[in-house]
Short mmCIF file of C-alpha atoms in Angstrom, two decimals:
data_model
loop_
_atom_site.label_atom_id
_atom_site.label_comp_id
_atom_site.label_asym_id
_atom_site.label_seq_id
_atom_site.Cartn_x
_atom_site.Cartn_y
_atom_site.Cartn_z
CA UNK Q 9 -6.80 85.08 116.58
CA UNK Q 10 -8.73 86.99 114.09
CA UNK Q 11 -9.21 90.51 113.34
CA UNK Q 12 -11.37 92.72 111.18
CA UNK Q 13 -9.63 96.13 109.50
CA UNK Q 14 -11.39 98.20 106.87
CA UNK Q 15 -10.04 99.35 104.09
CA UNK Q 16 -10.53 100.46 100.43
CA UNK Q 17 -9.09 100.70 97.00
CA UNK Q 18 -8.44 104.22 95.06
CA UNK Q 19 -10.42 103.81 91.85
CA UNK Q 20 -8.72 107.01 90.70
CA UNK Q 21 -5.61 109.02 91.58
CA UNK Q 22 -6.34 112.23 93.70
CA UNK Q 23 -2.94 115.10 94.41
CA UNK Q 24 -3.56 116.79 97.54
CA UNK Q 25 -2.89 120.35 97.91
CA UNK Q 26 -3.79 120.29 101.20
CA UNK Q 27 -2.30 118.47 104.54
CA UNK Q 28 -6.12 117.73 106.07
CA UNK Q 29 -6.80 115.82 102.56
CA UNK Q 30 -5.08 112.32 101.64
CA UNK Q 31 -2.75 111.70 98.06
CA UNK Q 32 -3.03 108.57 96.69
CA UNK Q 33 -3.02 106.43 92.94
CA UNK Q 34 -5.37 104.34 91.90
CA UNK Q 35 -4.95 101.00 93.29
CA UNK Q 36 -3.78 102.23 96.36
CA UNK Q 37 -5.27 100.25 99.39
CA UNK Q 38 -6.15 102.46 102.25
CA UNK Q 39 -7.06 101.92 105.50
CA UNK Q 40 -10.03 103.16 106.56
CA UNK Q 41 -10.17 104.31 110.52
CA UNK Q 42 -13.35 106.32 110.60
CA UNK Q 43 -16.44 107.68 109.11
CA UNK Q 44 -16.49 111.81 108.78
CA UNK Q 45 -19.89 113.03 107.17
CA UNK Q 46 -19.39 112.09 103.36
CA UNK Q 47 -15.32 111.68 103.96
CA UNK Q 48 -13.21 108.96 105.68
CA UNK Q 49 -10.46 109.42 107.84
CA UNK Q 50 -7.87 106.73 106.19
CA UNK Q 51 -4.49 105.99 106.65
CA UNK Q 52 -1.94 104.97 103.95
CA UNK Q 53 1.32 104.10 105.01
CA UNK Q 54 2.72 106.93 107.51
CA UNK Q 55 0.05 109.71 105.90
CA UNK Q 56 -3.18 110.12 107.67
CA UNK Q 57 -6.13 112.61 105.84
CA UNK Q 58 -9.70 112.79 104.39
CA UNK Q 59 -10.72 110.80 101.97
CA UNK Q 60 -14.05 111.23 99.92
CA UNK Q 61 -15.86 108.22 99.78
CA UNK Q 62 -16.45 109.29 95.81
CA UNK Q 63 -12.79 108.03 95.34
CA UNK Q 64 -12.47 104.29 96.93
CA UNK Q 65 -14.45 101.19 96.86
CA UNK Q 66 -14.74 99.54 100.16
CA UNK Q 67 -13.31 96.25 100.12
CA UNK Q 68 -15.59 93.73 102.45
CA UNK Q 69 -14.05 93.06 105.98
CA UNK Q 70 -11.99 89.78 105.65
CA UNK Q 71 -10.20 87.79 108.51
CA UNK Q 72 -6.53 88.52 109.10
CA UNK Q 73 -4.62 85.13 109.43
CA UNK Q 74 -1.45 83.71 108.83
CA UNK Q 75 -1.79 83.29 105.41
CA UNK Q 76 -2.86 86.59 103.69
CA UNK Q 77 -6.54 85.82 101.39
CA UNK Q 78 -6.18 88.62 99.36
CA UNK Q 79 -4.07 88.55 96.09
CA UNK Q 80 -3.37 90.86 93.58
CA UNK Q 81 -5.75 89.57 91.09
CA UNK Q 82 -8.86 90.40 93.46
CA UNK Q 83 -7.49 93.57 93.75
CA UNK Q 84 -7.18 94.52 90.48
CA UNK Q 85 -10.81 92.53 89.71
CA UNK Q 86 -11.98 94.94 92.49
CA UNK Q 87 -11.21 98.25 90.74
CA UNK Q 88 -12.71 96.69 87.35
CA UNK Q 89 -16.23 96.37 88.85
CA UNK Q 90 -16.31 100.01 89.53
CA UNK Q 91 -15.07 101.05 85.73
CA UNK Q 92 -16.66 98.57 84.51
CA UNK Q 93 -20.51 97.47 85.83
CA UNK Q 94 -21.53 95.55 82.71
CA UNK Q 95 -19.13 92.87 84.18
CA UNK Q 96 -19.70 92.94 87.96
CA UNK Q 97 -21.95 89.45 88.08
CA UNK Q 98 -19.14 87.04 86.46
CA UNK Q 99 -16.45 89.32 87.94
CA UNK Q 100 -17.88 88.75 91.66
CA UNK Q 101 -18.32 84.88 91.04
CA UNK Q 102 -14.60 85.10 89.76
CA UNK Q 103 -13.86 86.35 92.88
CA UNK Q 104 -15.30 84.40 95.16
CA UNK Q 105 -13.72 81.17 93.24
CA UNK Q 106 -9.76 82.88 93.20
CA UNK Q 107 -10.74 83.15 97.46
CA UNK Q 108 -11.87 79.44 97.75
CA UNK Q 109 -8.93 78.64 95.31
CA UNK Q 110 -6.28 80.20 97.77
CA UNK Q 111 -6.46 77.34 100.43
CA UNK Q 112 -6.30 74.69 97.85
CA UNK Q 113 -3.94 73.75 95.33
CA UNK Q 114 -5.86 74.41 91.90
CA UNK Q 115 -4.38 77.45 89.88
CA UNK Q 116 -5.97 80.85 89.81
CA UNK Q 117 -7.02 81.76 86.16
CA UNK Q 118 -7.90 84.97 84.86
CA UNK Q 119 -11.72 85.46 83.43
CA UNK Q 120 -12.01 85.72 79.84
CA UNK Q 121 -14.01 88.55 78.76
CA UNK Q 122 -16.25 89.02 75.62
CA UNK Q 123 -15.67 92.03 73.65
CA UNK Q 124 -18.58 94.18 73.28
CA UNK Q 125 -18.75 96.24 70.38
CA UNK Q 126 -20.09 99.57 72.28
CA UNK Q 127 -16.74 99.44 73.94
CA UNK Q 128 -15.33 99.88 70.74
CA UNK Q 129 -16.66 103.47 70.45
CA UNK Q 130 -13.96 105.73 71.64
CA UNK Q 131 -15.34 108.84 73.38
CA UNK Q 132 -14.45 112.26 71.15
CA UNK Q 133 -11.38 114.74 72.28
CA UNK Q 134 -14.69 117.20 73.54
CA UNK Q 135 -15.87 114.71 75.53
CA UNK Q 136 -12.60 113.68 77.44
CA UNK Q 137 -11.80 117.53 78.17
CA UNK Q 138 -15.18 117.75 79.64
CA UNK Q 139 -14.72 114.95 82.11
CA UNK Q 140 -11.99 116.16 83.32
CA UNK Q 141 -12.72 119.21 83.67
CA UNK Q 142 -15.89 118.30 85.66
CA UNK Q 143 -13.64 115.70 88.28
CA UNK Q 144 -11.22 119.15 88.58
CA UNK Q 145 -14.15 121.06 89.75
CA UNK Q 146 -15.60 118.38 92.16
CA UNK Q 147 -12.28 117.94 93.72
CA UNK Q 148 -12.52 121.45 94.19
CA UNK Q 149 -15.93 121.40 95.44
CA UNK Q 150 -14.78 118.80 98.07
CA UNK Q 151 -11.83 120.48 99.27
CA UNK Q 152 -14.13 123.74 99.80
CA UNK Q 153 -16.21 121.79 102.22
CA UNK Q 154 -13.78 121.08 105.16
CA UNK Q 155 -12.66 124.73 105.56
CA UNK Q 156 -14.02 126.37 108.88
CA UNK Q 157 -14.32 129.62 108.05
CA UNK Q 158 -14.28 131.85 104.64
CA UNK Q 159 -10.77 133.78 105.96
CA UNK Q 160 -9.50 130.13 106.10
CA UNK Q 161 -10.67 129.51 102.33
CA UNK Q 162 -9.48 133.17 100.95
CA UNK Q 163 -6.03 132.05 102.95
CA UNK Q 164 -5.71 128.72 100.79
CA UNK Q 165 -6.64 130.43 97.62
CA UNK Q 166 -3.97 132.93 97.89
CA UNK Q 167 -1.57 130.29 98.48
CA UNK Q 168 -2.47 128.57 95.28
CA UNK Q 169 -2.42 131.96 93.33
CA UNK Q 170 0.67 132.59 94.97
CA UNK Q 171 2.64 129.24 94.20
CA UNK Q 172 0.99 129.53 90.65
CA UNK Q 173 2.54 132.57 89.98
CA UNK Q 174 6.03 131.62 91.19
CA UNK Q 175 5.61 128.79 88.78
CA UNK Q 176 4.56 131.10 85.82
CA UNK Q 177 7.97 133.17 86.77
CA UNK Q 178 10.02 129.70 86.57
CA UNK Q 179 8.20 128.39 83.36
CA UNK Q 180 9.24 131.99 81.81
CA UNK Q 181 12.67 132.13 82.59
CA UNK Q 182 13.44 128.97 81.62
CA UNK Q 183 11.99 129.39 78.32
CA UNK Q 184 13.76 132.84 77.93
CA UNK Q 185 17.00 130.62 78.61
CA UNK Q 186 15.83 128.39 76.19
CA UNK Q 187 15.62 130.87 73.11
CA UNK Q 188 18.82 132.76 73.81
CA UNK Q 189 20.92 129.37 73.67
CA UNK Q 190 18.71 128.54 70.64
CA UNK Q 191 19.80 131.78 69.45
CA UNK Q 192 23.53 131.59 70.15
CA UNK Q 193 23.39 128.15 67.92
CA UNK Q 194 21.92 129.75 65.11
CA UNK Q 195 24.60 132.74 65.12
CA UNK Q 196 27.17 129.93 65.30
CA UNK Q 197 26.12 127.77 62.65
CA UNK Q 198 25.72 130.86 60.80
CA UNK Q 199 29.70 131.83 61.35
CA UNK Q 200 30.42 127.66 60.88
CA UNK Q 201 28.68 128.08 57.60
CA UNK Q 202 30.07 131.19 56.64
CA UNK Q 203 33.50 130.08 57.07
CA UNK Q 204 33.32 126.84 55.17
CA UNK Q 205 32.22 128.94 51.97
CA UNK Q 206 34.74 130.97 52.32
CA UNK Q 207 37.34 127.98 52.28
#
């Protein structure tokens, strides 16, 4: 008996701040249950929550049987086609070899791939700060979209401000800690230091 179960692999790692919205790494596979506007409902492990669709890559429905048809290899060539289109043809035909491989006996063998010299160029320290500061304000823009009403959205902001500020208190006494025991070991390797001149 066969079945058919949706699902889709994290090309990214997303934190939730929010219960309604799903955490997950990259390389997570989640189960997809349903279709919500531009977010699906998916399921990993025991957590149900939103998912945008911005963050997975749908992996194509395959049979469930006895003997599972997915391996860890497709998986991991799965995420690669997203970061890395210039090599989606030969990945794909890689693909559908390692699945045609798995009810035979011949080894699976990872594709070789040729270096191209424009990945090479490393993108500058501006650049990277940029990008992330752009995927910060999308997952913002996302989580904006699901809230009902703006008292709901003023409610969830002062939460944030709220827990950010009880983490600006922690961060500052532990760094006042920090300099008075730095302190107390300068005034005692002064007295250490002191004493041994005066043997």
């Amino acid at each position: 008996m066969r079945s058919e179960i949706k699902k889709g692999i994290a090309i990214g790692n997303y934190n939730s701040q929010f219960a309604t919205y799903l955490s997950f790494k990259k390389g997570d596979i989640i189960v997809l249950e349903a279709k919500e506007g531009e977010f699906w409902r998916g399921r990993l492990g025991a957590h149900i929550g939103l998912v945008s669709q911005n963050y997975i890559k749908e992996i194509e429905n395959q049979p469930v049987t006895g003997v599972a048809t997915v391996t860890n290899n497709n998986i991991n060539n799965n995420i690669n086609q997203v970061s890395q289109p210039t090599f989606n043809s030969s990945i794909n035909n890689h693909i559908n070899k390692n699945n045609n491989n798995n009810n035979g006996s011949s080894p699976i063998t990872t594709p070789t791939k040729q270096e191209d010299p424009k990945e090479k160029i490393q993108p500058t320290q501006p650049q990277i700060q940029q990008d992330e500061d752009e995927a910060i304000a999308k997952k913002i823009r996302d989580s904006f979209t699901h809230f009902q009403s703006k008292e709901e959205l003023l409610e969830a902001i002062q939460n944030l401000a709220i827990k950010f500020v009880k983490q600006s208190s922690v961060l500052k006494k532990e760094l006042a800690q920090e300099q008075a025991q730095r302190k107390e070991l300068e005034e005692e390797l002064k007295f250490i230091k002191h004493k041994h001149n005066l043997l």
